[in-house]
Coordinates of C-alpha atoms in Angstrom, one line a residue:
Chain A
X281 CA 106.9 189.7 198.1
X282 CA 104.6 190.0 201.1
X283 CA 101.9 188.0 199.3
X284 CA 102.0 184.5 200.7
X285 CA 100.4 181.3 199.6
X286 CA 97.3 181.6 201.8
X287 CA 93.9 181.1 200.3
X288 CA 90.9 182.3 202.1
X289 CA 88.3 179.6 202.9
X290 CA 86.1 178.2 205.6
X291 CA 87.1 174.5 205.9
X292 CA 87.8 172.7 209.1
X293 CA 91.5 173.2 208.5
X294 CA 91.0 177.0 208.1
X295 CA 89.2 177.1 211.4
X296 CA 91.6 175.0 213.4
X297 CA 94.0 177.1 215.6
X298 CA 97.4 177.6 214.1
X299 CA 99.1 176.0 217.2
X300 CA 97.1 172.8 216.7
X301 CA 98.0 172.7 213.0
X302 CA 101.7 173.3 213.6
X303 CA 101.8 170.7 216.4
X304 CA 100.0 168.2 214.1
X305 CA 102.5 168.9 211.3
X306 CA 105.4 168.3 213.6
X307 CA 104.0 165.0 214.9
X308 CA 103.1 163.7 211.4
X309 CA 106.5 164.8 210.0
X310 CA 108.4 162.9 212.7
X311 CA 106.2 159.9 212.1
X312 CA 106.7 160.0 208.3
X313 CA 110.5 160.1 208.7
X314 CA 110.6 157.5 211.5
X315 CA 108.3 154.9 210.0
X316 CA 110.0 152.7 207.4
X317 CA 108.6 150.8 204.4
X318 CA 107.0 151.9 201.1
X319 CA 103.5 150.7 202.1
X320 CA 103.3 152.9 205.2
X321 CA 104.8 155.7 203.2
X322 CA 101.9 155.3 200.7
X323 CA 99.5 155.4 203.7
X324 CA 101.0 158.7 204.8
X325 CA 100.7 160.1 201.4
X326 CA 97.1 159.1 201.2
X327 CA 96.6 160.9 204.5
X328 CA 98.3 164.0 203.3
X329 CA 96.2 164.0 200.1
X330 CA 93.1 163.7 202.2
X331 CA 94.0 166.6 204.3
X332 CA 94.9 168.7 201.2
X333 CA 91.4 167.9 199.8
X334 CA 89.8 168.8 203.1
X335 CA 91.6 172.1 203.0
X336 CA 90.4 172.6 199.4
X337 CA 93.9 173.0 197.9
X338 CA 93.4 173.4 194.1
X339 CA 95.5 171.4 191.8
X340 CA 97.2 174.0 189.6
X341 CA 98.6 176.2 192.4
X342 CA 99.5 173.1 194.5
X343 CA 101.4 171.7 191.5
X344 CA 103.2 175.1 191.1
X345 CA 104.1 175.3 194.8
X346 CA 105.4 171.7 194.9
X347 CA 107.2 171.8 191.6
X348 CA 110.7 172.4 193.0
X349 CA 110.1 169.8 195.8
X350 CA 109.0 167.2 193.2
X351 CA 112.1 167.7 191.2
X352 CA 114.3 167.3 194.2
X353 CA 112.3 164.2 195.4
X354 CA 112.7 162.5 192.0
X355 CA 116.5 163.2 191.9
X356 CA 116.8 161.9 195.4
X357 CA 114.7 158.8 194.6
X358 CA 116.9 158.0 191.5
X359 CA 120.0 158.3 193.6
X360 CA 118.5 156.0 196.2
X361 CA 117.6 153.5 193.6
X362 CA 121.0 153.5 192.2
X363 CA 122.7 153.3 195.6
X364 CA 120.3 151.0 197.4
X365 CA 117.0 149.4 196.4
X366 CA 113.9 150.2 194.5
X367 CA 111.8 150.1 197.7
X368 CA 114.0 152.6 199.4
X369 CA 113.6 154.9 196.4
X370 CA 109.8 154.6 196.4
X371 CA 109.8 155.3 200.2
X372 CA 111.9 158.4 199.9
X373 CA 109.8 159.7 197.0
X374 CA 106.5 159.2 198.8
X375 CA 107.9 160.6 202.1
X376 CA 109.2 163.8 200.6
X377 CA 106.0 164.4 198.7
X378 CA 103.9 163.8 201.8
X379 CA 106.0 166.1 204.0
X380 CA 105.8 168.9 201.4
X381 CA 102.1 168.5 200.8
X382 CA 101.3 168.5 204.5
X383 CA 103.3 171.6 205.1
X384 CA 101.8 173.3 202.1
X385 CA 98.3 172.5 203.3
X386 CA 99.1 174.3 206.6
X387 CA 100.4 177.3 204.7
X388 CA 97.5 177.5 202.4
X389 CA 94.9 177.3 205.2
X390 CA 96.6 179.7 207.6
X391 CA 96.7 183.5 207.2
X392 CA 100.2 185.0 207.8
X393 CA 98.8 187.4 210.3
X394 CA 97.2 184.6 212.4
X395 CA 100.6 182.8 212.7
X396 CA 102.4 186.1 213.6
X397 CA 99.7 186.9 216.2
X398 CA 100.1 183.4 217.6
X399 CA 103.9 183.8 217.9
X400 CA 103.4 187.0 219.9
X401 CA 100.9 185.2 222.1
X402 CA 103.2 182.2 222.7
X403 CA 106.0 184.6 223.8
X404 CA 103.9 186.1 226.6
X405 CA 105.0 183.5 229.2
X406 CA 108.6 184.4 228.4
X407 CA 108.1 187.9 229.6
X408 CA 109.9 187.2 232.8
X409 CA 113.0 186.4 230.8
X410 CA 112.9 189.9 229.4
X411 CA 111.2 189.1 226.1
X412 CA 108.5 191.7 225.7
X413 CA 105.7 190.5 223.4
X414 CA 105.0 194.1 222.3
X415 CA 108.6 194.7 221.2
X416 CA 108.6 191.3 219.5
X417 CA 105.5 192.3 217.5
X418 CA 107.0 195.6 216.6
X419 CA 110.2 193.8 215.4
X420 CA 108.2 191.4 213.3
X421 CA 106.2 194.2 211.7
X422 CA 109.4 196.1 211.0
X423 CA 110.9 193.1 209.3
X424 CA 107.9 192.6 207.1
X425 CA 107.9 196.3 206.3
X426 CA 111.6 196.1 205.5
X427 CA 111.2 193.3 202.9
X428 CA 110.2 195.4 199.8
X429 CA 112.5 198.2 200.8
X430 CA 115.5 195.9 201.2
X431 CA 114.7 194.3 197.8
X432 CA 114.6 197.7 196.2
X433 CA 117.9 198.7 198.0
X434 CA 119.5 195.5 196.6
X435 CA 118.4 196.4 193.0
X436 CA 119.4 200.0 193.4
X437 CA 122.9 199.3 194.6
X438 CA 123.3 196.7 191.9
X439 CA 122.2 199.2 189.2
X440 CA 124.6 201.7 190.7
X441 CA 127.4 199.3 190.5
X442 CA 126.5 198.4 186.9
X443 CA 126.3 202.1 186.0
X444 CA 129.9 202.5 187.2
X445 CA 130.9 199.5 185.1
X446 CA 131.4 197.4 188.2
X447 CA 128.4 195.1 187.5
X448 CA 130.5 191.9 187.4
X449 CA 132.0 192.1 190.8
X450 CA 129.5 191.1 193.5
X451 CA 131.7 192.9 196.1
X452 CA 131.2 196.2 194.3
X453 CA 127.5 196.1 195.1
X454 CA 127.3 193.8 198.1
X455 CA 129.3 196.1 200.4
X456 CA 127.3 199.3 199.6
X457 CA 124.1 197.3 199.8
X458 CA 124.9 196.0 203.3
X459 CA 126.2 199.4 204.4
X460 CA 122.9 201.0 203.4
X461 CA 120.9 198.3 205.2
X462 CA 122.9 199.0 208.4
X463 CA 122.6 202.8 207.9
X464 CA 118.9 202.6 207.4
X465 CA 118.5 200.4 210.5
X466 CA 120.3 203.0 212.5
X467 CA 118.0 205.7 211.1
X468 CA 115.0 203.6 211.9
X469 CA 116.2 203.0 215.4
X470 CA 116.7 206.8 215.8
X471 CA 113.2 207.4 214.4
X472 CA 111.7 204.9 216.9
X473 CA 113.5 206.6 219.7
X474 CA 112.4 210.0 218.4
X475 CA 108.8 208.7 218.5
X476 CA 109.3 207.6 222.1
X477 CA 109.0 203.9 221.2
X478 CA 112.5 202.8 222.2
X479 CA 112.4 203.7 225.8
Chain B
X596 CA 105.9 228.3 223.4
X597 CA 108.2 225.8 225.2
X598 CA 111.7 227.0 226.0
X599 CA 114.6 225.2 224.3
X600 CA 117.8 226.0 226.1
X601 CA 121.3 225.1 225.2
X602 CA 123.9 225.7 227.9
X603 CA 127.4 225.5 226.5
X604 CA 126.3 222.2 224.8
X605 CA 129.1 220.6 222.9
X606 CA 129.3 217.3 220.9
X607 CA 132.5 215.5 220.3
X608 CA 133.0 212.1 218.8
X609 CA 136.0 209.8 218.8
X610 CA 137.7 209.9 215.5
X611 CA 139.4 206.7 214.3
X612 CA 141.6 208.6 211.8
X613 CA 142.8 211.4 214.1
X614 CA 143.6 209.3 217.2
X615 CA 141.5 211.7 219.2
X616 CA 138.3 213.5 219.3
X617 CA 136.6 215.5 216.6
X618 CA 134.2 218.3 217.5
X619 CA 130.9 218.0 215.6
X620 CA 129.3 221.0 217.4
X621 CA 131.3 223.5 219.4
X622 CA 130.0 224.8 222.7
X623 CA 126.6 226.4 221.9
X624 CA 124.6 228.6 224.2
X625 CA 121.1 229.6 223.0
X626 CA 117.6 230.0 224.3
X627 CA 114.9 229.4 221.7
X628 CA 111.3 230.5 222.5
X629 CA 110.0 231.6 219.1
X630 CA 107.3 229.6 217.4
X631 CA 109.1 229.0 214.2
X632 CA 112.9 228.5 214.2
X633 CA 114.9 227.8 211.1
X634 CA 118.3 226.2 211.0
X635 CA 120.4 226.4 207.8
X636 CA 124.0 225.6 206.9
X637 CA 126.1 223.5 204.6
X638 CA 126.2 219.7 204.6
X639 CA 128.1 218.5 207.6
X640 CA 128.0 221.8 209.3
X641 CA 126.5 220.4 212.5
X642 CA 122.9 221.6 212.0
X643 CA 121.4 218.1 212.2
X644 CA 123.4 217.5 215.3
X645 CA 122.0 220.7 216.8
X646 CA 118.4 219.6 215.9
X647 CA 118.9 216.0 217.3
X648 CA 120.0 217.4 220.6
X649 CA 116.6 218.9 221.2
X650 CA 115.0 215.5 221.8
X651 CA 118.1 213.7 223.1
X652 CA 118.8 211.6 220.1
X653 CA 122.3 213.0 220.5
X654 CA 123.3 214.0 224.0
X655 CA 125.9 216.7 224.6
X656 CA 129.4 215.5 225.5
X657 CA 129.6 218.5 227.8
X658 CA 127.2 221.2 228.7
X659 CA 123.4 220.8 228.8
X660 CA 120.3 220.9 226.7
X661 CA 116.9 221.6 228.4
X662 CA 113.4 221.5 227.1
X663 CA 111.2 223.5 229.4
X664 CA 113.6 222.7 232.2
X665 CA 113.8 219.0 231.4
X666 CA 117.4 217.8 230.9
X667 CA 117.3 215.8 227.6
X668 CA 120.3 213.6 228.7
X669 CA 118.6 212.6 232.0
X670 CA 115.0 212.6 231.1
X671 CA 115.1 211.6 227.4
X672 CA 111.9 209.6 227.5
X673 CA 109.9 212.5 228.9
X674 CA 111.4 215.0 226.5
X675 CA 110.7 212.8 223.5
X676 CA 107.1 212.6 224.5
X677 CA 107.0 216.4 224.1
X678 CA 109.3 216.8 221.2
X679 CA 108.4 215.1 217.9
X680 CA 111.1 214.5 215.3
X681 CA 111.0 213.6 211.6
X682 CA 113.9 212.7 209.3
X683 CA 114.9 213.6 205.8
X684 CA 114.2 210.1 204.4
X685 CA 110.7 209.0 205.4
X686 CA 111.4 205.5 204.3
X687 CA 113.7 205.0 207.2
X688 CA 111.2 206.1 209.8
X689 CA 108.0 204.4 208.7
X690 CA 108.2 201.0 210.4
X691 CA 104.9 199.4 210.0
X692 CA 103.5 197.7 206.8
X693 CA 100.4 199.9 206.3
X694 CA 99.8 203.6 206.8
X695 CA 97.2 203.2 209.5
X696 CA 99.3 200.7 211.5
X697 CA 102.2 203.2 211.4
X698 CA 100.2 205.9 212.9
X699 CA 98.7 203.5 215.4
X700 CA 102.2 202.6 216.5
X701 CA 102.8 206.2 217.5
X702 CA 99.6 206.2 219.5
X703 CA 100.4 203.0 221.4
X704 CA 101.5 204.8 224.5
X705 CA 98.8 207.5 224.6
X706 CA 95.7 205.6 223.5
X707 CA 95.5 202.2 225.2
X708 CA 92.2 201.0 223.8
X709 CA 92.8 199.3 220.4
X710 CA 89.6 200.2 218.7
X711 CA 89.8 203.8 219.8
X712 CA 93.5 203.9 218.8
X713 CA 92.6 202.8 215.2
X714 CA 89.9 205.5 215.1
X715 CA 92.3 208.2 216.2
X716 CA 94.8 207.0 213.7
X717 CA 92.2 207.2 210.9
X718 CA 91.2 210.7 212.0
X719 CA 94.8 211.7 211.9
X720 CA 95.3 210.3 208.4
X721 CA 92.2 212.2 207.3
X722 CA 93.7 215.5 208.6
X723 CA 96.7 214.9 206.4
X724 CA 94.7 214.0 203.4
X725 CA 95.7 210.4 203.6
X726 CA 92.3 208.9 204.5
X727 CA 92.1 206.8 201.3
X728 CA 95.5 205.4 201.8
X729 CA 94.9 204.1 205.3
X730 CA 95.2 200.4 204.4
X731 CA 97.8 200.9 201.7
X732 CA 101.4 199.7 202.0
X733 CA 103.8 202.5 202.9
X734 CA 105.8 201.5 199.8
X735 CA 102.9 202.3 197.5
X736 CA 102.9 206.0 198.6
X737 CA 104.5 208.8 196.6
X738 CA 107.4 210.6 198.1
X739 CA 105.3 213.5 199.3
X740 CA 102.7 211.2 200.8
X741 CA 105.4 209.3 202.6
X742 CA 106.7 212.5 204.1
X743 CA 103.1 213.5 205.1
X744 CA 102.6 210.1 206.7
X745 CA 105.9 210.5 208.6
X746 CA 104.7 213.8 209.9
X747 CA 101.2 212.4 210.7
X748 CA 102.8 209.6 212.7
X749 CA 104.8 212.1 214.8
X750 CA 102.0 214.7 215.1
X751 CA 99.4 212.1 216.1
X752 CA 100.6 212.2 219.6
X753 CA 100.3 216.0 219.7
X754 CA 103.8 216.9 220.8
X755 CA 104.5 220.5 221.9
X756 CA 107.5 220.9 219.6
X757 CA 108.1 219.5 216.1
X758 CA 111.8 219.2 215.0
X759 CA 112.0 218.3 211.4
X760 CA 115.3 217.6 209.6
X761 CA 115.2 218.6 205.9
X762 CA 111.6 217.5 205.4
X763 CA 111.5 218.7 201.8
X764 CA 114.9 217.8 200.5
X765 CA 113.7 214.6 198.7
X766 CA 110.5 216.2 197.4
X767 CA 109.5 217.9 194.1
X768 CA 108.2 221.4 194.0
X769 CA 104.5 220.6 194.4
X770 CA 105.1 218.3 197.4
X771 CA 107.6 220.8 198.9
X772 CA 104.9 223.5 198.9
X773 CA 102.3 221.0 200.3
X774 CA 104.6 220.0 203.2
X775 CA 105.6 223.6 203.7
X776 CA 102.0 224.8 204.0
X777 CA 101.4 222.0 206.5
X778 CA 104.4 222.8 208.6
X779 CA 103.6 226.5 208.8
X780 CA 99.9 225.9 209.7
X781 CA 100.8 223.9 212.8
X782 CA 100.0 225.4 216.2
X783 CA 103.2 223.8 217.7
X784 CA 106.6 225.2 218.0
X785 CA 108.5 224.2 214.9
X786 CA 112.3 223.7 214.5
X787 CA 113.0 223.4 210.8
X788 CA 116.4 222.2 209.5
X789 CA 116.4 222.9 205.8
X790 CA 118.2 223.8 202.6
X791 CA 115.1 225.5 201.3
X792 CA 115.8 229.2 201.6
X793 CA 112.2 230.2 200.6
X794 CA 110.8 228.0 203.3
X795 CA 113.2 229.3 205.9
X796 CA 112.4 232.9 205.2
X797 CA 109.0 232.3 206.8
X798 CA 110.6 231.5 210.2
X799 CA 110.6 233.9 213.1
X800 CA 114.2 233.3 213.9
X801 CA 117.0 231.6 211.9
X802 CA 120.3 230.1 213.0
X803 CA 123.1 229.7 210.5
X804 CA 125.5 226.8 211.4
X805 CA 128.9 226.5 209.8
X806 CA 131.9 224.3 210.9
X807 CA 130.2 223.2 214.1
X808 CA 129.3 226.8 215.2
X809 CA 126.2 228.9 215.2
X810 CA 127.7 231.8 213.1
X811 CA 124.6 233.9 212.7
X812 CA 121.4 234.1 214.8
X813 CA 118.6 236.5 214.0
X814 CA 115.9 237.5 211.7
X815 CA 115.2 235.3 208.7
X816 CA 116.1 237.5 205.7
X817 CA 119.3 238.8 207.2
X818 CA 120.3 235.2 208.2
X819 CA 119.6 233.9 204.6
X820 CA 121.7 236.8 203.3
X821 CA 124.5 236.0 205.6
X822 CA 124.4 232.4 204.6
X823 CA 124.4 233.1 200.9
X824 CA 127.4 235.5 201.5
X825 CA 129.4 232.9 203.4
X826 CA 128.8 230.3 200.6
X827 CA 129.8 232.8 197.9
X828 CA 133.1 233.7 199.5
X829 CA 136.1 231.8 198.3
Chain C
X693 CA 122.7 210.5 205.9
X694 CA 126.3 210.4 206.8
X695 CA 126.4 213.9 208.0
X696 CA 125.5 213.4 211.6
X697 CA 127.2 211.0 214.0
X698 CA 125.1 208.0 215.0
X699 CA 123.2 208.7 218.1
X700 CA 124.7 208.0 221.4
X701 CA 123.5 205.1 223.4
X702 CA 120.4 205.6 225.5
X703 CA 120.5 207.6 228.7
X704 CA 123.2 206.4 231.0
X705 CA 120.6 205.4 233.6
X706 CA 119.2 202.6 231.5
X707 CA 122.3 200.3 231.3
X708 CA 120.7 196.9 231.0
X709 CA 121.3 194.1 228.5
X710 CA 117.9 194.9 227.0
X711 CA 117.9 195.5 223.3
X712 CA 117.2 199.2 222.4
X713 CA 115.3 200.5 219.5
X714 CA 118.3 200.5 217.2
X715 CA 119.0 196.9 218.1
X716 CA 115.5 195.9 217.3
X717 CA 115.7 197.8 213.9
X718 CA 119.0 195.9 213.2
X719 CA 117.4 192.6 214.0
X720 CA 114.5 193.3 211.7
X721 CA 116.7 194.7 209.0
X722 CA 118.9 191.6 209.0
X723 CA 115.9 189.2 209.0
X724 CA 114.8 191.0 205.9
X725 CA 118.3 190.9 204.5
X726 CA 118.5 187.1 204.9
X727 CA 115.0 186.9 203.3
X728 CA 115.9 189.0 200.4
X729 CA 119.2 187.2 199.8
X730 CA 117.4 183.8 199.9
X731 CA 114.8 185.2 197.5
X732 CA 117.2 186.7 194.9
X733 CA 118.8 184.6 192.2
X734 CA 117.7 181.3 193.5
X735 CA 119.3 178.7 191.2
X736 CA 118.2 175.1 191.9
X737 CA 121.3 172.9 191.5
X738 CA 121.6 169.2 190.8
X739 CA 122.7 166.7 193.4
X740 CA 120.3 166.8 196.3
X741 CA 118.7 169.9 194.8
X742 CA 119.9 172.4 197.4
X743 CA 119.2 175.8 195.8
X744 CA 122.3 178.1 195.4
X745 CA 121.5 181.5 196.7
X746 CA 123.1 184.3 198.7
X747 CA 121.4 183.0 201.8
X748 CA 124.6 181.5 203.2
X749 CA 126.3 184.8 202.6
X750 CA 123.6 186.7 204.4
X751 CA 123.7 184.4 207.4
X752 CA 127.4 184.6 207.8
X753 CA 127.2 188.3 207.5
X754 CA 124.4 188.5 210.2
X755 CA 126.6 186.6 212.6
X756 CA 129.7 188.6 211.9
X757 CA 128.0 192.0 212.0
X758 CA 125.3 191.6 214.7
X759 CA 127.1 189.3 217.1
X760 CA 125.6 186.2 218.8
X761 CA 122.5 187.6 220.5
X762 CA 121.1 189.9 217.9
X763 CA 122.3 187.6 215.1
X764 CA 120.4 184.6 216.4
X765 CA 117.4 186.8 217.1
X766 CA 117.5 187.8 213.4
X767 CA 117.5 184.2 212.3
X768 CA 114.7 183.3 214.6
X769 CA 112.7 186.2 213.2
X770 CA 113.5 185.1 209.6
X771 CA 112.1 181.6 210.6
X772 CA 109.0 183.1 212.0
X773 CA 108.3 185.1 208.7
X774 CA 108.8 181.9 206.7
X775 CA 106.7 179.7 208.9
X776 CA 104.0 182.3 208.7
X777 CA 103.9 181.8 205.0
X778 CA 105.9 184.7 203.5
X779 CA 108.0 183.4 200.5
X780 CA 111.3 184.1 202.2
X781 CA 113.0 180.7 202.0
X782 CA 115.4 179.6 199.2
X783 CA 113.6 179.1 195.9
X784 CA 110.7 181.3 197.0
X785 CA 109.5 178.6 199.3
X786 CA 107.3 179.4 202.2
X787 CA 105.7 177.7 205.2
X788 CA 107.0 175.1 207.5
X789 CA 107.7 172.7 204.7
X790 CA 111.4 173.5 204.5
X791 CA 111.9 172.5 208.1
X792 CA 111.0 168.9 207.3
X793 CA 112.3 168.4 203.7
X794 CA 115.6 166.9 202.4
X795 CA 117.5 170.2 203.1
X796 CA 115.9 170.7 206.6
X797 CA 119.2 170.0 208.4
X798 CA 120.8 173.0 206.7
X799 CA 118.0 175.2 208.0
X800 CA 118.0 173.8 211.5
X801 CA 121.7 174.6 211.7
X802 CA 121.3 178.3 210.8
X803 CA 120.9 179.6 214.4
X804 CA 123.9 177.6 215.6
X805 CA 125.9 178.8 212.6
X806 CA 125.1 182.4 213.2
X807 CA 125.7 182.0 217.0
X808 CA 129.1 180.5 216.4
X809 CA 130.2 183.2 213.9
X810 CA 128.8 185.9 216.2
X811 CA 130.6 184.6 219.2
X812 CA 133.9 184.3 217.4
X813 CA 133.8 187.7 215.8
X814 CA 132.6 189.5 218.9
X815 CA 134.7 187.8 221.6
X816 CA 137.7 186.3 219.8
X817 CA 138.4 188.7 217.0
X818 CA 137.2 191.8 218.8
X819 CA 139.3 194.7 217.5
X820 CA 140.6 192.6 214.6
X821 CA 137.2 192.2 213.1
X822 CA 138.2 194.6 210.3
X823 CA 140.7 192.0 209.1
X824 CA 139.0 190.0 206.3
X825 CA 141.2 187.0 206.7
X826 CA 140.3 186.5 210.3
X827 CA 136.6 187.1 209.7
X828 CA 136.9 184.5 206.9
X829 CA 138.3 182.0 209.4
X830 CA 135.2 182.6 211.7
X831 CA 132.9 182.2 208.7
X832 CA 134.5 178.9 207.8
X833 CA 133.5 177.6 211.3
X834 CA 130.0 178.7 210.4
X835 CA 130.1 176.9 207.0
X836 CA 131.3 173.7 208.7
X837 CA 128.5 173.8 211.2
X838 CA 126.0 174.4 208.4
X839 CA 127.3 171.4 206.4
X840 CA 127.3 169.1 209.4
X841 CA 123.7 170.1 210.1
X842 CA 122.8 169.5 206.5
X843 CA 124.5 166.1 206.4
X844 CA 122.8 164.9 209.6
X845 CA 119.5 166.2 208.2
X846 CA 119.8 164.2 204.9
X847 CA 120.9 161.1 206.8
X848 CA 117.8 161.3 208.9
X849 CA 115.2 162.2 206.3
X850 CA 116.6 159.9 203.6
X851 CA 117.6 157.0 205.9
X852 CA 121.1 156.9 204.5
X853 CA 124.5 156.7 206.3
X854 CA 126.4 159.8 207.2
X855 CA 129.0 159.0 204.6
X856 CA 126.4 158.8 201.8
X857 CA 124.8 162.0 203.0
X858 CA 128.3 163.6 203.1
X859 CA 128.7 162.6 199.5
X860 CA 125.4 164.3 198.5
X861 CA 126.6 167.4 200.4
X862 CA 130.2 167.4 199.0
X863 CA 129.5 169.5 195.8
X864 CA 128.4 172.5 197.9
X865 CA 131.6 173.1 199.9
X866 CA 133.4 175.1 197.2
X867 CA 130.5 177.5 196.6
X868 CA 130.1 178.0 200.4
X869 CA 133.8 178.8 200.8
X870 CA 133.4 181.5 198.1
X871 CA 130.4 182.9 199.9
X872 CA 132.3 182.9 203.2
X873 CA 135.1 184.8 201.5
X874 CA 132.7 187.4 200.1
X875 CA 130.9 187.6 203.5
X876 CA 134.2 188.2 205.3
X877 CA 135.3 191.0 202.9
X878 CA 131.9 192.7 203.2
X879 CA 131.7 192.3 206.9
X880 CA 135.2 193.7 207.5
X881 CA 134.4 196.7 205.4
X882 CA 131.0 197.3 207.1
X883 CA 132.8 197.1 210.5
X884 CA 135.1 199.8 209.3
X885 CA 132.2 201.9 208.3
X886 CA 130.3 201.3 211.6
X887 CA 133.0 200.8 214.2
X888 CA 130.4 200.7 217.0
X889 CA 128.2 198.1 215.5
X890 CA 129.4 195.3 217.8
X891 CA 130.4 197.6 220.6
X892 CA 126.8 198.1 221.5
X893 CA 125.7 196.5 224.7
X894 CA 123.8 193.6 223.3

């Protein structure tokens, strides 16, 4: 689960700082949503495709990553066509695909750790408001570490509920699951304190 | 060896069922200076509470606990720097994604330079036979390796005392022996809470805790015998 | 695990609103919980294609159990993980894409939703937080905020009126009420198991 969509590479987009990329995505996204008309929407899609090519996204994995978005975009476009006009439908379809492709390009060209490091860096000026970047970094690391464990805990408690013949009731496994998540967090907190890291 | 001193230390918690307080550990007065101290007792007897008080994870409701004269309730941070603690379930105490990062986390306070910190962390892992697992996810380790990593993370900072709460309860026989060997080869003072009677026989002094009271305190074999007898009685 | 009482709060000399190690561990654990609940059993549904997951359940639970400050922090952390590219969003999606798509409005409303539920449970319900009916009422407020956010988001991204957007959103109310009910039951039981969870300083 900790494996992301990132693909190693050495393109311009890979080398661009993550902050610039996120800012660029935000600006382009607002522009795509704000600007009307199917022609301009096609222009934005061309730009998105160009960026994806620069970032060397390969077709099969791009198609796989965008499959769900494409389905949604088509359904939405059909609705728009039915409710409004064909132009509106085309615009919606192109807009949604552009948005998804741009965001995917950023994800594919940016390693997870780089983004996380950047977040910790950006928090530094907030230190005076009591946000300690070191503690934020620690919390981020703990959350990533907790992902596979929490998934395993969910499956374990579900299996336990099933073994007792309670498999059909989500309550029978959700409560013990959440209780174990909370109990484990308390133990982790104690362990951090015991290691002198909470003071 | 450091001096662990309990002065009429007592722990009570508010009990929602009883409309009042419940005593987890009755007033306990002890001075521990031996190198290897074992604590045995039934589930819920208060032995974990006793162990947790040594580094201030639990502070006494009344009375005092001192580590070499430092009051754990007032100077918890200092005490915790000197007293390492590990828990039964290593999964709960490993907080970083990879082994080396987890050990580095422990060293954050003592080794400021990042490159040097990683080097010390790698050396520590090597000492615990985990050199090859340095960059591996903590979830990919076996149970025994996880417990070793938890111990490595705590011992990396070279505490004077190691308190370890049931370190072998979740392990198989082979791993129990491996962790046992490691614990008894440490130069530090060791406080070992355990259900493993073979392991506890190797301690210099053993406390038996029952119903929130230290009911026996003495030499290992006699303590184990006392414990087995109390369990056998109806 | 249940044998020892949870540790007492830090030494009495450090009484500040700062989050302690257990608070940080809880924030991390609930960010992971939201991620796992979004990841598990993602069923893409018709309509506007909003995937049906336990995500809403996890968010309501986060607010009801952690309170406003730590709850919102957990959501922020969840966002950070997702933006960084971990597949933690509904339907195994990752990256900032979900913040700009059709369903972006739902996502943007998460912090507000958790904040509202957290404030209600911590400061309005207080000792009555073990009562599932009252916790359900707090969760319903969260669900409403979430849907309003989703409707506004769809109206903006799809250039449709709020009424049309509300029509796209309509099929999801029933499912979310059920999730709110489950979250309320679970939250009230967890509060019973950990009476001090919300009594912590933060």
